[in-house]
Amino acid sequence: MKNKAIDKEVGIELLESESKTEDLILFDNTDKPFLVLYLFIFIFGIILTVISI
């Protein structure tokens, strides 16, 4: 009985640690289109700034 309780606690700790590592991921694949768009706008802004000078 005691071993099962310990196994449950270890399992819960493992699940919590997995969710914490998922939170540490900076960019997912869902963020990729937004990052590409942001990069394009940033480069386009630099080009327009250089042209206007």
mmCIF file of C-alpha atoms in Angstrom:
data_model
loop_
_atom_site.group_PDB
_atom_site.id
_atom_site.type_symbol
_atom_site.label_atom_id
_atom_site.label_comp_id
_atom_site.label_asym_id
_atom_site.label_seq_id
_atom_site.Cartn_x
_atom_site.Cartn_y
_atom_site.Cartn_z
ATOM 1 C CA MET A 1 0.000 0.000 0.000
ATOM 2 C CA LYS A 2 2.802 2.367 0.917
ATOM 3 C CA ASN A 3 4.655 1.620 -2.341
ATOM 4 C CA LYS A 4 1.598 2.541 -4.406
ATOM 5 C CA ALA A 5 1.313 5.863 -2.607
ATOM 6 C CA ILE A 6 4.986 6.577 -3.262
ATOM 7 C CA ASP A 7 4.583 5.586 -6.930
ATOM 8 C CA LYS A 8 1.630 7.967 -7.266
ATOM 9 C CA GLU A 9 3.632 10.801 -5.734
ATOM 10 C CA VAL A 10 6.550 10.141 -8.079
ATOM 11 C CA GLY A 11 4.167 10.000 -11.041
ATOM 12 C CA ILE A 12 2.598 13.306 -10.063
ATOM 13 C CA GLU A 13 6.048 14.877 -9.687
ATOM 14 C CA LEU A 14 7.039 13.602 -13.136
ATOM 15 C CA LEU A 15 3.894 15.044 -14.683
ATOM 16 C CA GLU A 16 4.534 18.391 -13.004
ATOM 17 C CA SER A 17 8.140 18.478 -14.213
ATOM 18 C CA GLU A 18 7.032 17.687 -17.791
ATOM 19 C CA SER A 19 4.533 20.544 -17.745
ATOM 20 C CA LYS A 20 7.224 22.894 -16.428
ATOM 21 C CA THR A 21 9.566 21.984 -19.296
ATOM 22 C CA GLU A 22 6.752 22.621 -21.773
ATOM 23 C CA ASP A 23 6.323 26.095 -20.285
ATOM 24 C CA LEU A 24 10.011 26.837 -20.867
ATOM 25 C CA ILE A 25 9.709 26.390 -24.647
ATOM 26 C CA LEU A 26 10.077 29.904 -26.054
ATOM 27 C CA PHE A 27 8.478 29.505 -29.484
ATOM 28 C CA ASP A 28 6.111 26.780 -30.636
ATOM 29 C CA ASN A 29 5.214 25.933 -34.213
ATOM 30 C CA THR A 30 2.042 27.955 -33.722
ATOM 31 C CA ASP A 31 4.170 31.087 -33.218
ATOM 32 C CA LYS A 32 6.211 30.588 -36.395
ATOM 33 C CA PRO A 33 3.960 32.533 -38.851
ATOM 34 C CA PHE A 34 3.838 35.490 -36.468
ATOM 35 C CA LEU A 35 7.609 35.453 -36.052
ATOM 36 C CA VAL A 36 8.140 35.363 -39.826
ATOM 37 C CA LEU A 37 5.693 38.239 -40.264
ATOM 38 C CA TYR A 38 7.409 40.233 -37.512
ATOM 39 C CA LEU A 39 10.810 39.602 -39.111
ATOM 40 C CA PHE A 40 9.509 40.698 -42.526
ATOM 41 C CA ILE A 41 8.015 43.913 -41.105
ATOM 42 C CA PHE A 42 11.245 44.618 -39.192
ATOM 43 C CA ILE A 43 13.454 44.186 -42.279
ATOM 44 C CA PHE A 44 11.012 46.160 -44.445
ATOM 45 C CA GLY A 45 11.082 48.980 -41.872
ATOM 46 C CA ILE A 46 14.883 49.066 -41.954
ATOM 47 C CA ILE A 47 14.850 49.201 -45.771
ATOM 48 C CA LEU A 48 12.322 52.053 -45.775
ATOM 49 C CA THR A 49 14.379 53.924 -43.186
ATOM 50 C CA VAL A 50 17.543 53.597 -45.280
ATOM 51 C CA ILE A 51 15.710 54.680 -48.446
ATOM 52 C CA SER A 52 14.186 57.728 -46.742
ATOM 53 C CA ILE A 53 17.594 58.987 -45.559
#
